[in-house]
Amino acid sequence: MSISIDAAESSKVAKGTAPLVARPAAAGGWKKGLAIIDFVLRLGAIAAALGAAATMGAADQVLPFFTQFFQFEASYDDLPTFQFFLITMAIVGGYLVLSLPFSVVTIIRPHAIGARLFLIILDTVFLSLATAAASAAAAIVYLAHNGNQSSNWLAICNQFTDFCQATSGAVVSSLVAVVILVLLVVMTAVALRKH
Amino acid sequence: MSISIDAAESSKVAKGTAPLVARPAAAGGWKKGLAIIDFVLRLGAIAAALGAAATMGAADQVLPFFTQFFQFEASYDDLPTFQFFLITMAIVGGYLVLSLPFSVVTIIRPHAIGARLFLIILDTVFLSLATAAASAAAAIVYLAHNGNQSSNWLAICNQFTDFCQATSGAVVSSLVAVVILVLLVVMTAVALRKH
């Protein structure tokens, strides 16, 4: 009688504990994979964000003709929106660099919830910041390229071709950073769900 | 001997199952609370997004003076950025209306993971869309208010005061929607984490 109880007991214990031991290893596999992809994407986002900031900062063109009192020059600090773009992209790049250690924590401990929660909340905030900067600059770049008839704003890209190309490149680079940040938030949300 | 084993066993079973039964009820409490707040915030975001779209669509001003061939009129479709703003805000408002049933599902079943995951992924995407529209329109509104010396773009708000007030109001309303969407993403992330 006592032997049969023991046998039933041990099988019950085996049934009860086996999933508890096996599941973390199985679930940890794809969570670790997601964490590694997260780290690599974060490196890409850093390059895109800092590249956008650097391109915008270096955008500067002096026209080869000038009058007696005036020289025609375009640089990013002529337009407040481009200044906002430069500062915001630098901040986003800096945040992404500082977030790398937390990404490493999620690789080492795929089940750490704190680090992922911290990352998804700050990623969402900086995603908004980066999107705001990128699209505000895009609106101005569009205006510089095409002008606006109704409000009598002339396209300045006819004269400042190099300046316009540099700023357009910066906007494209920042949009890459935005897309990567969206992917990061979605991936962290998938990894955060139970099992 | 067999009695002592049974006693130890039953206590072990009680220890093992008690948390499994009790925890969902306890954790379900604050998750249900979060889901209800989510629903209410979503209603606020709908009002803000559709209000922004409606305000922008209604922004239209005809100046009281005119020449023989020309009447001075400003409306949202003079500026492509404002058209983008109107369309995007209407889409975001429509998405938020369609997301209400999923929010109700998370109230009824606080542990439903699928609905929350669906919501956080789409919320992130539409957060980006709303932020892009809001900040692009903000950049143009800033330009309309202040103009830009370097590129010789004049401030049009000197003439079109009512138009500028309406568009500024629409931008503020859209930024409210953006802030609410950030809150929704963060709250869903907190509710998604294990336990």
mmCIF file of C-alpha atoms in Angstrom:
data_model
loop_
_atom_site.group_PDB
_atom_site.id
_atom_site.type_symbol
_atom_site.label_atom_id
_atom_site.label_comp_id
_atom_site.label_asym_id
_atom_site.label_seq_id
_atom_site.Cartn_x
_atom_site.Cartn_y
_atom_site.Cartn_z
ATOM 1 C CA MET A 1 0.000 0.000 0.000
ATOM 2 C CA SER A 2 2.682 2.464 0.985
ATOM 3 C CA ILE A 3 4.759 1.465 -2.045
ATOM 4 C CA SER A 4 1.895 2.145 -4.466
ATOM 5 C CA ILE A 5 1.347 5.533 -2.865
ATOM 6 C CA ASP A 6 5.020 6.321 -3.223
ATOM 7 C CA ALA A 7 4.971 5.335 -6.869
ATOM 8 C CA ALA A 8 1.896 7.437 -7.621
ATOM 9 C CA GLU A 9 3.476 10.228 -5.647
ATOM 10 C CA SER A 10 6.781 10.183 -7.473
ATOM 11 C CA SER A 11 5.040 10.124 -10.834
ATOM 12 C CA LYS A 12 2.865 13.038 -9.706
ATOM 13 C CA VAL A 13 5.937 14.936 -8.582
ATOM 14 C CA ALA A 14 7.650 14.154 -11.874
ATOM 15 C CA LYS A 15 4.597 15.381 -13.798
ATOM 16 C CA GLY A 16 4.385 18.462 -11.628
ATOM 17 C CA THR A 17 8.016 19.516 -11.774
ATOM 18 C CA ALA A 18 9.024 18.475 -15.265
ATOM 19 C CA PRO A 19 7.319 21.411 -17.063
ATOM 20 C CA LEU A 20 8.524 23.818 -14.387
ATOM 21 C CA VAL A 21 12.123 22.842 -15.107
ATOM 22 C CA ALA A 22 11.810 22.416 -18.858
ATOM 23 C CA ARG A 23 9.726 25.482 -19.731
ATOM 24 C CA PRO A 24 12.212 28.220 -18.774
ATOM 25 C CA ALA A 25 14.891 26.582 -20.924
ATOM 26 C CA ALA A 26 12.527 26.239 -23.905
ATOM 27 C CA ALA A 27 10.956 29.690 -23.546
ATOM 28 C CA GLY A 28 14.345 31.182 -22.698
ATOM 29 C CA GLY A 29 15.621 30.120 -26.114
ATOM 30 C CA TRP A 30 13.523 32.433 -28.261
ATOM 31 C CA LYS A 31 13.566 35.131 -25.606
ATOM 32 C CA LYS A 32 17.364 35.112 -25.688
ATOM 33 C CA GLY A 33 17.219 35.204 -29.486
ATOM 34 C CA LEU A 34 14.885 38.227 -29.361
ATOM 35 C CA ALA A 35 17.232 39.909 -26.869
ATOM 36 C CA ILE A 36 20.223 39.426 -29.193
ATOM 37 C CA ILE A 37 18.270 40.820 -32.176
ATOM 38 C CA ASP A 38 17.207 43.699 -29.883
ATOM 39 C CA PHE A 39 20.885 44.451 -29.154
ATOM 40 C CA VAL A 40 21.894 44.378 -32.834
ATOM 41 C CA LEU A 41 18.924 46.554 -33.884
ATOM 42 C CA ARG A 42 19.829 48.987 -31.106
ATOM 43 C CA LEU A 43 23.321 49.345 -32.614
ATOM 44 C CA GLY A 44 21.703 50.089 -35.984
ATOM 45 C CA ALA A 45 19.415 52.685 -34.410
ATOM 46 C CA ILE A 46 22.419 54.371 -32.730
ATOM 47 C CA ALA A 47 24.189 54.618 -36.082
ATOM 48 C CA ALA A 48 21.063 56.001 -37.775
ATOM 49 C CA ALA A 49 20.266 58.549 -35.050
ATOM 50 C CA LEU A 50 23.815 59.850 -34.599
ATOM 51 C CA GLY A 51 24.355 59.786 -38.371
ATOM 52 C CA ALA A 52 21.236 61.919 -38.817
ATOM 53 C CA ALA A 53 22.430 64.384 -36.170
ATOM 54 C CA ALA A 54 25.931 64.582 -37.675
ATOM 55 C CA THR A 55 24.647 65.015 -41.230
ATOM 56 C CA MET A 56 22.316 67.792 -40.128
ATOM 57 C CA GLY A 57 25.072 69.486 -38.146
ATOM 58 C CA ALA A 58 27.448 69.364 -41.102
ATOM 59 C CA ALA A 59 24.837 70.684 -43.571
ATOM 60 C CA ASP A 60 26.240 74.061 -44.515
ATOM 61 C CA GLN A 61 26.499 75.769 -47.868
ATOM 62 C CA VAL A 62 27.874 79.101 -48.970
ATOM 63 C CA LEU A 63 26.774 80.260 -52.393
ATOM 64 C CA PRO A 64 29.641 81.238 -54.737
ATOM 65 C CA PHE A 65 28.251 84.714 -55.432
ATOM 66 C CA PHE A 66 27.784 87.602 -53.008
ATOM 67 C CA THR A 67 26.818 91.258 -52.928
ATOM 68 C CA GLN A 68 28.704 94.060 -51.308
ATOM 69 C CA PHE A 69 27.001 93.678 -47.947
ATOM 70 C CA PHE A 70 25.670 90.166 -47.941
ATOM 71 C CA GLN A 71 26.895 86.637 -48.425
ATOM 72 C CA PHE A 72 24.376 83.878 -49.082
ATOM 73 C CA GLU A 73 24.815 81.044 -46.659
ATOM 74 C CA ALA A 74 22.521 78.268 -45.442
ATOM 75 C CA SER A 75 23.189 76.216 -42.342
ATOM 76 C CA TYR A 76 21.052 74.118 -40.016
ATOM 77 C CA ASP A 77 20.793 76.866 -37.387
ATOM 78 C CA ASP A 78 18.947 79.161 -39.773
ATOM 79 C CA LEU A 79 15.822 77.086 -39.198
ATOM 80 C CA PRO A 80 14.700 76.369 -35.604
ATOM 81 C CA THR A 81 13.140 73.074 -36.695
ATOM 82 C CA PHE A 82 16.525 71.794 -37.858
ATOM 83 C CA GLN A 83 18.076 72.835 -34.539
ATOM 84 C CA PHE A 84 15.351 70.878 -32.734
ATOM 85 C CA PHE A 85 16.065 67.948 -35.066
ATOM 86 C CA LEU A 86 19.801 68.007 -34.338
ATOM 87 C CA ILE A 87 19.390 68.245 -30.558
ATOM 88 C CA THR A 88 16.657 65.591 -30.404
ATOM 89 C CA MET A 89 18.522 63.120 -32.589
ATOM 90 C CA ALA A 90 21.643 63.545 -30.452
ATOM 91 C CA ILE A 91 19.570 62.915 -27.304
ATOM 92 C CA VAL A 92 17.929 59.829 -28.840
ATOM 93 C CA GLY A 93 21.352 58.514 -29.898
ATOM 94 C CA GLY A 94 22.705 59.115 -26.401
ATOM 95 C CA TYR A 95 19.740 57.323 -24.821
ATOM 96 C CA LEU A 96 20.220 54.351 -27.171
ATOM 97 C CA VAL A 97 23.899 54.100 -26.175
ATOM 98 C CA LEU A 98 22.963 54.192 -22.489
ATOM 99 C CA SER A 99 20.265 51.544 -23.080
ATOM 100 C CA LEU A 100 22.799 49.001 -24.396
ATOM 101 C CA PRO A 101 23.698 47.660 -20.900
ATOM 102 C CA PHE A 102 20.011 46.979 -20.220
ATOM 103 C CA SER A 103 19.782 45.145 -23.535
ATOM 104 C CA VAL A 104 22.788 43.042 -22.448
ATOM 105 C CA VAL A 105 20.975 42.249 -19.191
ATOM 106 C CA THR A 106 18.024 40.853 -21.167
ATOM 107 C CA ILE A 107 20.445 38.663 -23.158
ATOM 108 C CA ILE A 108 22.096 37.252 -20.031
ATOM 109 C CA ARG A 109 18.814 36.878 -18.129
ATOM 110 C CA PRO A 110 16.023 36.355 -20.702
ATOM 111 C CA HIS A 111 13.423 36.259 -17.921
ATOM 112 C CA ALA A 112 14.371 39.557 -16.294
ATOM 113 C CA ILE A 113 11.152 41.557 -16.403
ATOM 114 C CA GLY A 114 12.441 44.780 -14.865
ATOM 115 C CA ALA A 115 14.984 45.485 -17.592
ATOM 116 C CA ARG A 116 12.495 44.805 -20.396
ATOM 117 C CA LEU A 117 9.799 46.944 -18.795
ATOM 118 C CA PHE A 118 12.318 49.763 -18.310
ATOM 119 C CA LEU A 119 13.373 49.448 -21.955
ATOM 120 C CA ILE A 120 9.862 49.369 -23.446
ATOM 121 C CA ILE A 121 8.697 52.428 -21.472
ATOM 122 C CA LEU A 122 11.747 54.559 -22.345
ATOM 123 C CA ASP A 123 11.796 53.242 -25.930
ATOM 124 C CA THR A 124 8.202 54.412 -26.364
ATOM 125 C CA VAL A 125 9.013 57.886 -25.046
ATOM 126 C CA PHE A 126 12.111 58.259 -27.232
ATOM 127 C CA LEU A 127 10.229 56.828 -30.202
ATOM 128 C CA SER A 128 7.807 59.731 -29.880
ATOM 129 C CA LEU A 129 10.685 62.212 -29.599
ATOM 130 C CA ALA A 130 12.490 60.815 -32.645
ATOM 131 C CA THR A 131 9.274 60.710 -34.703
ATOM 132 C CA ALA A 132 8.472 64.306 -33.765
ATOM 133 C CA ALA A 133 11.917 65.518 -34.824
ATOM 134 C CA ALA A 134 11.974 63.470 -38.022
ATOM 135 C CA SER A 135 8.564 64.531 -39.280
ATOM 136 C CA ALA A 136 8.935 68.193 -38.298
ATOM 137 C CA ALA A 137 12.205 68.313 -40.252
ATOM 138 C CA ALA A 138 10.538 66.420 -43.118
ATOM 139 C CA ALA A 139 7.794 69.074 -43.280
ATOM 140 C CA ILE A 140 10.411 71.838 -43.547
ATOM 141 C CA VAL A 141 12.507 69.916 -46.080
ATOM 142 C CA TYR A 142 9.388 69.424 -48.199
ATOM 143 C CA LEU A 143 8.729 73.151 -48.022
ATOM 144 C CA ALA A 144 12.343 73.923 -48.956
ATOM 145 C CA HIS A 145 12.072 71.634 -51.975
ATOM 146 C CA ASN A 146 8.640 72.663 -53.238
ATOM 147 C CA GLY A 147 7.790 75.953 -51.580
ATOM 148 C CA ASN A 148 4.162 76.939 -51.145
ATOM 149 C CA GLN A 149 2.215 79.057 -53.579
ATOM 150 C CA SER A 150 -0.621 80.045 -51.255
ATOM 151 C CA SER A 151 1.558 81.488 -48.532
ATOM 152 C CA ASN A 152 4.167 82.823 -50.967
ATOM 153 C CA TRP A 153 7.013 80.755 -49.545
ATOM 154 C CA LEU A 154 9.578 80.148 -52.290
ATOM 155 C CA ALA A 155 11.540 76.927 -52.681
ATOM 156 C CA ILE A 156 15.081 77.609 -51.471
ATOM 157 C CA CYS A 157 16.453 74.350 -52.860
ATOM 158 C CA ASN A 158 16.852 75.955 -56.273
ATOM 159 C CA GLN A 159 19.808 77.836 -54.842
ATOM 160 C CA PHE A 160 20.955 75.680 -51.936
ATOM 161 C CA THR A 161 21.097 72.270 -53.639
ATOM 162 C CA ASP A 162 23.836 70.737 -51.476
ATOM 163 C CA PHE A 163 22.245 71.986 -48.269
ATOM 164 C CA CYS A 164 18.905 70.476 -49.279
ATOM 165 C CA GLN A 165 20.481 67.143 -50.157
ATOM 166 C CA ALA A 166 22.252 66.971 -46.788
ATOM 167 C CA THR A 167 19.122 67.778 -44.813
ATOM 168 C CA SER A 168 17.037 65.310 -46.835
ATOM 169 C CA GLY A 169 19.611 62.619 -46.089
ATOM 170 C CA ALA A 170 19.468 63.425 -42.407
ATOM 171 C CA VAL A 171 15.675 63.098 -42.423
ATOM 172 C CA VAL A 172 15.844 59.722 -44.187
ATOM 173 C CA SER A 173 18.413 58.493 -41.667
ATOM 174 C CA SER A 174 16.236 59.610 -38.770
ATOM 175 C CA LEU A 175 13.228 57.795 -40.248
ATOM 176 C CA VAL A 176 15.342 54.608 -40.283
ATOM 177 C CA ALA A 177 15.958 55.149 -36.559
ATOM 178 C CA VAL A 178 12.198 55.601 -36.027
ATOM 179 C CA VAL A 179 11.358 52.345 -37.824
ATOM 180 C CA ILE A 180 13.968 50.467 -35.756
ATOM 181 C CA LEU A 181 12.549 51.941 -32.533
ATOM 182 C CA VAL A 182 9.049 50.752 -33.496
ATOM 183 C CA LEU A 183 10.478 47.251 -34.075
ATOM 184 C CA LEU A 184 12.237 47.376 -30.684
ATOM 185 C CA VAL A 185 8.999 48.281 -28.857
ATOM 186 C CA VAL A 186 7.038 45.537 -30.632
ATOM 187 C CA MET A 187 9.745 42.918 -29.957
ATOM 188 C CA THR A 188 9.961 43.832 -26.278
ATOM 189 C CA ALA A 189 6.160 43.625 -26.006
ATOM 190 C CA VAL A 190 6.230 40.114 -27.511
ATOM 191 C CA ALA A 191 9.011 39.063 -25.110
ATOM 192 C CA LEU A 192 7.178 40.562 -22.119
ATOM 193 C CA ARG A 193 4.061 38.454 -22.505
ATOM 194 C CA LYS A 194 3.650 35.438 -20.271
ATOM 195 C CA HIS A 195 5.349 32.337 -21.719
ATOM 196 C CA MET B 1 4.540 5.592 8.427
ATOM 197 C CA SER B 2 2.012 5.760 5.665
ATOM 198 C CA ILE B 3 -0.088 8.226 7.645
ATOM 199 C CA SER B 4 2.812 10.594 8.119
ATOM 200 C CA ILE B 5 3.512 10.472 4.378
ATOM 201 C CA ASP B 6 -0.097 11.308 3.597
ATOM 202 C CA ALA B 7 -0.055 14.257 5.960
ATOM 203 C CA ALA B 8 3.147 15.612 4.466
ATOM 204 C CA GLU B 9 1.692 15.042 1.029
ATOM 205 C CA SER B 10 -1.567 16.871 1.623
ATOM 206 C CA SER B 11 0.255 19.824 3.118
ATOM 207 C CA LYS B 12 2.587 19.852 0.120
ATOM 208 C CA VAL B 13 -0.379 19.793 -2.240
ATOM 209 C CA ALA B 14 -2.023 22.584 -0.320
ATOM 210 C CA LYS B 15 1.162 24.655 -0.526
ATOM 211 C CA GLY B 16 1.481 23.884 -4.205
ATOM 212 C CA THR B 17 -2.034 24.712 -5.301
ATOM 213 C CA ALA B 18 -2.987 27.548 -3.010
ATOM 214 C CA PRO B 19 -0.961 30.253 -4.834
ATOM 215 C CA LEU B 20 -2.098 28.911 -8.201
ATOM 216 C CA VAL B 21 -5.731 29.463 -7.241
ATOM 217 C CA ALA B 22 -5.281 32.680 -5.294
ATOM 218 C CA ARG B 23 -2.883 34.577 -7.571
ATOM 219 C CA PRO B 24 -5.132 35.097 -10.640
ATOM 220 C CA ALA B 25 -7.813 36.668 -8.473
ATOM 221 C CA ALA B 26 -5.326 39.003 -6.761
ATOM 222 C CA ALA B 27 -3.398 39.917 -9.914
ATOM 223 C CA GLY B 28 -6.632 40.194 -11.877
ATOM 224 C CA GLY B 29 -7.731 43.051 -9.670
ATOM 225 C CA TRP B 30 -5.175 45.653 -10.731
ATOM 226 C CA LYS B 31 -5.082 44.315 -14.286
ATOM 227 C CA LYS B 32 -8.834 44.873 -14.558
ATOM 228 C CA GLY B 33 -8.355 48.346 -13.086
ATOM 229 C CA LEU B 34 -5.679 49.118 -15.696
ATOM 230 C CA ALA B 35 -7.976 47.820 -18.438
ATOM 231 C CA ILE B 36 -10.796 50.130 -17.312
ATOM 232 C CA ILE B 37 -8.428 53.140 -17.214
ATOM 233 C CA ASP B 38 -7.206 52.038 -20.672
ATOM 234 C CA PHE B 39 -10.791 52.153 -21.969
ATOM 235 C CA VAL B 40 -11.486 55.613 -20.502
ATOM 236 C CA LEU B 41 -8.171 57.026 -21.819
ATOM 237 C CA ARG B 42 -8.994 55.575 -25.227
ATOM 238 C CA LEU B 43 -12.273 57.542 -25.251
ATOM 239 C CA GLY B 44 -10.290 60.687 -24.440
ATOM 240 C CA ALA B 45 -7.825 59.971 -27.244
ATOM 241 C CA ILE B 46 -10.706 59.487 -29.706
ATOM 242 C CA ALA B 47 -12.133 62.881 -28.747
ATOM 243 C CA ALA B 48 -8.708 64.547 -29.042
ATOM 244 C CA ALA B 49 -7.822 62.957 -32.403
ATOM 245 C CA LEU B 50 -11.196 63.519 -34.068
ATOM 246 C CA GLY B 51 -11.407 66.993 -32.549
ATOM 247 C CA ALA B 52 -8.024 67.832 -34.044
ATOM 248 C CA ALA B 53 -9.093 66.536 -37.455
ATOM 249 C CA ALA B 54 -12.388 68.443 -37.334
ATOM 250 C CA THR B 55 -10.759 71.687 -36.183
ATOM 251 C CA MET B 56 -8.185 71.465 -38.959
ATOM 252 C CA GLY B 57 -10.853 70.663 -41.535
ATOM 253 C CA ALA B 58 -12.958 73.627 -40.443
ATOM 254 C CA ALA B 59 -10.002 76.045 -40.428
ATOM 255 C CA ASP B 60 -10.845 78.392 -43.253
ATOM 256 C CA GLN B 61 -10.576 82.146 -43.487
ATOM 257 C CA VAL B 62 -11.416 84.636 -46.211
ATOM 258 C CA LEU B 63 -9.878 88.068 -45.809
ATOM 259 C CA PRO B 64 -12.366 90.957 -45.990
ATOM 260 C CA PHE B 65 -10.483 92.754 -48.775
ATOM 261 C CA PHE B 66 -9.838 91.587 -52.333
ATOM 262 C CA THR B 67 -8.418 92.776 -55.628
ATOM 263 C CA GLN B 68 -10.067 92.616 -59.013
ATOM 264 C CA PHE B 69 -8.703 89.157 -59.837
ATOM 265 C CA PHE B 70 -7.848 87.639 -56.516
ATOM 266 C CA GLN B 71 -9.498 86.894 -53.215
ATOM 267 C CA PHE B 72 -7.317 86.127 -50.209
ATOM 268 C CA GLU B 73 -8.324 82.857 -48.640
ATOM 269 C CA ALA B 74 -6.540 80.391 -46.395
ATOM 270 C CA SER B 75 -7.741 76.855 -45.812
ATOM 271 C CA TYR B 76 -6.117 73.643 -44.674
ATOM 272 C CA ASP B 77 -5.718 72.284 -48.208
ATOM 273 C CA ASP B 78 -3.384 75.113 -49.173
ATOM 274 C CA LEU B 79 -0.635 73.355 -47.243
ATOM 275 C CA PRO B 80 0.071 69.666 -47.934
ATOM 276 C CA THR B 81 1.274 69.170 -44.360
ATOM 277 C CA PHE B 82 -2.132 70.175 -43.022
ATOM 278 C CA GLN B 83 -3.804 67.762 -45.445
ATOM 279 C CA PHE B 84 -1.539 64.992 -44.134
ATOM 280 C CA PHE B 85 -2.438 66.074 -40.604
ATOM 281 C CA LEU B 86 -6.180 65.930 -41.271
ATOM 282 C CA ILE B 87 -6.056 62.525 -42.962
ATOM 283 C CA THR B 88 -3.728 60.981 -40.377
ATOM 284 C CA MET B 89 -5.702 62.265 -37.400
ATOM 285 C CA ALA B 90 -8.921 60.904 -38.925
ATOM 286 C CA ILE B 91 -7.223 57.511 -39.430
ATOM 287 C CA VAL B 92 -5.890 57.490 -35.860
ATOM 288 C CA GLY B 93 -9.345 58.385 -34.539
ATOM 289 C CA GLY B 94 -10.890 55.608 -36.613
ATOM 290 C CA TYR B 95 -8.345 53.082 -35.341
ATOM 291 C CA LEU B 96 -9.018 54.129 -31.750
ATOM 292 C CA VAL B 97 -12.766 53.613 -32.236
ATOM 293 C CA LEU B 98 -12.137 50.163 -33.723
ATOM 294 C CA SER B 99 -9.781 49.309 -30.830
ATOM 295 C CA LEU B 100 -12.503 49.853 -28.204
ATOM 296 C CA PRO B 101 -13.870 46.262 -28.465
ATOM 297 C CA PHE B 102 -10.367 44.875 -27.804
ATOM 298 C CA SER B 103 -10.108 47.149 -24.782
ATOM 299 C CA VAL B 104 -13.434 45.745 -23.559
ATOM 300 C CA VAL B 105 -12.036 42.213 -23.998
ATOM 301 C CA THR B 106 -9.131 43.078 -21.667
ATOM 302 C CA ILE B 107 -11.630 44.379 -19.081
ATOM 303 C CA ILE B 108 -13.719 41.197 -19.210
ATOM 304 C CA ARG B 109 -10.695 38.874 -19.329
ATOM 305 C CA PRO B 110 -7.770 40.653 -17.591
ATOM 306 C CA HIS B 111 -5.460 37.731 -18.387
ATOM 307 C CA ALA B 112 -6.112 37.649 -22.128
ATOM 308 C CA ILE B 113 -2.649 38.123 -23.633
ATOM 309 C CA GLY B 114 -3.629 38.142 -27.304
ATOM 310 C CA ALA B 115 -5.828 41.233 -27.062
ATOM 311 C CA ARG B 116 -3.216 43.200 -25.097
ATOM 312 C CA LEU B 117 -0.415 42.238 -27.474
ATOM 313 C CA PHE B 118 -2.574 43.220 -30.443
ATOM 314 C CA LEU B 119 -3.350 46.556 -28.785
ATOM 315 C CA ILE B 120 0.239 47.428 -27.807
ATOM 316 C CA ILE B 121 1.616 46.670 -31.286
ATOM 317 C CA LEU B 122 -1.039 48.692 -33.140
ATOM 318 C CA ASP B 123 -0.955 51.454 -30.501
ATOM 319 C CA THR B 124 2.788 51.843 -31.082
ATOM 320 C CA VAL B 125 2.332 52.100 -34.838
ATOM 321 C CA PHE B 126 -0.490 54.644 -34.573
ATOM 322 C CA LEU B 127 1.430 56.539 -31.903
ATOM 323 C CA SER B 128 4.187 57.057 -34.483
ATOM 324 C CA LEU B 129 1.644 58.146 -37.096
ATOM 325 C CA ALA B 130 -0.054 60.618 -34.748
ATOM 326 C CA THR B 131 3.287 62.042 -33.563
ATOM 327 C CA ALA B 132 4.462 62.470 -37.137
ATOM 328 C CA ALA B 133 1.316 64.366 -38.122
ATOM 329 C CA ALA B 134 1.275 66.500 -34.967
ATOM 330 C CA SER B 135 4.900 67.597 -35.136
ATOM 331 C CA ALA B 136 4.920 68.187 -38.904
ATOM 332 C CA ALA B 137 1.876 70.434 -38.498
ATOM 333 C CA ALA B 138 3.521 72.093 -35.492
ATOM 334 C CA ALA B 139 6.587 72.915 -37.592
ATOM 335 C CA ILE B 140 4.402 74.568 -40.238
ATOM 336 C CA VAL B 141 2.300 76.413 -37.652
ATOM 337 C CA TYR B 142 5.491 77.744 -36.078
ATOM 338 C CA LEU B 143 6.618 78.947 -39.498
ATOM 339 C CA ALA B 144 3.239 80.564 -40.140
ATOM 340 C CA HIS B 145 3.461 82.395 -36.820
ATOM 341 C CA ASN B 146 7.090 83.503 -36.947
ATOM 342 C CA GLY B 147 8.224 83.145 -40.528
ATOM 343 C CA ASN B 148 11.902 82.650 -41.304
ATOM 344 C CA GLN B 149 14.306 85.455 -42.100
ATOM 345 C CA SER B 150 17.044 83.347 -43.692
ATOM 346 C CA SER B 151 14.855 81.712 -46.293
ATOM 347 C CA ASN B 152 12.669 84.796 -46.742
ATOM 348 C CA TRP B 153 9.461 83.075 -45.689
ATOM 349 C CA LEU B 154 7.082 85.655 -44.240
ATOM 350 C CA ALA B 155 4.749 85.029 -41.322
ATOM 351 C CA ILE B 156 1.245 84.657 -42.743
ATOM 352 C CA CYS B 157 -0.426 84.815 -39.334
ATOM 353 C CA ASN B 158 -0.327 88.615 -39.445
ATOM 354 C CA GLN B 159 -3.123 88.435 -42.006
ATOM 355 C CA PHE B 160 -4.768 85.100 -41.301
ATOM 356 C CA THR B 161 -5.210 85.334 -37.526
ATOM 357 C CA ASP B 162 -8.302 83.133 -37.221
ATOM 358 C CA PHE B 163 -6.849 80.485 -39.507
ATOM 359 C CA CYS B 164 -3.667 80.376 -37.434
ATOM 360 C CA GLN B 165 -5.596 80.075 -34.169
ATOM 361 C CA ALA B 166 -7.653 77.195 -35.531
ATOM 362 C CA THR B 167 -4.615 75.280 -36.789
ATOM 363 C CA SER B 168 -2.719 75.900 -33.536
ATOM 364 C CA GLY B 169 -5.671 74.516 -31.603
ATOM 365 C CA ALA B 170 -5.753 71.448 -33.817
ATOM 366 C CA VAL B 171 -2.039 70.835 -33.170
ATOM 367 C CA VAL B 172 -2.502 71.146 -29.410
ATOM 368 C CA SER B 173 -5.426 68.716 -29.534
ATOM 369 C CA SER B 174 -3.369 66.219 -31.527
ATOM 370 C CA LEU B 175 -0.526 66.467 -29.004
ATOM 371 C CA VAL B 176 -3.019 65.535 -26.276
ATOM 372 C CA ALA B 177 -3.888 62.434 -28.317
ATOM 373 C CA VAL B 178 -0.154 61.627 -28.615
ATOM 374 C CA VAL B 179 0.395 61.884 -24.853
ATOM 375 C CA ILE B 180 -2.615 59.616 -24.201
ATOM 376 C CA LEU B 181 -1.301 57.061 -26.723
ATOM 377 C CA VAL B 182 2.095 57.013 -24.948
ATOM 378 C CA LEU B 183 0.269 56.369 -21.652
ATOM 379 C CA LEU B 184 -1.743 53.551 -23.277
ATOM 380 C CA VAL B 185 1.408 51.818 -24.556
ATOM 381 C CA VAL B 186 3.146 52.103 -21.182
ATOM 382 C CA MET B 187 0.086 50.821 -19.291
ATOM 383 C CA THR B 188 -0.347 47.865 -21.628
ATOM 384 C CA ALA B 189 3.355 47.025 -21.226
ATOM 385 C CA VAL B 190 2.970 47.029 -17.434
ATOM 386 C CA ALA B 191 -0.127 44.806 -17.672
ATOM 387 C CA LEU B 192 1.621 42.427 -20.108
ATOM 388 C CA ARG B 193 4.449 41.554 -17.768
ATOM 389 C CA LYS B 194 4.261 38.262 -15.876
ATOM 390 C CA HIS B 195 2.312 38.547 -12.609
#
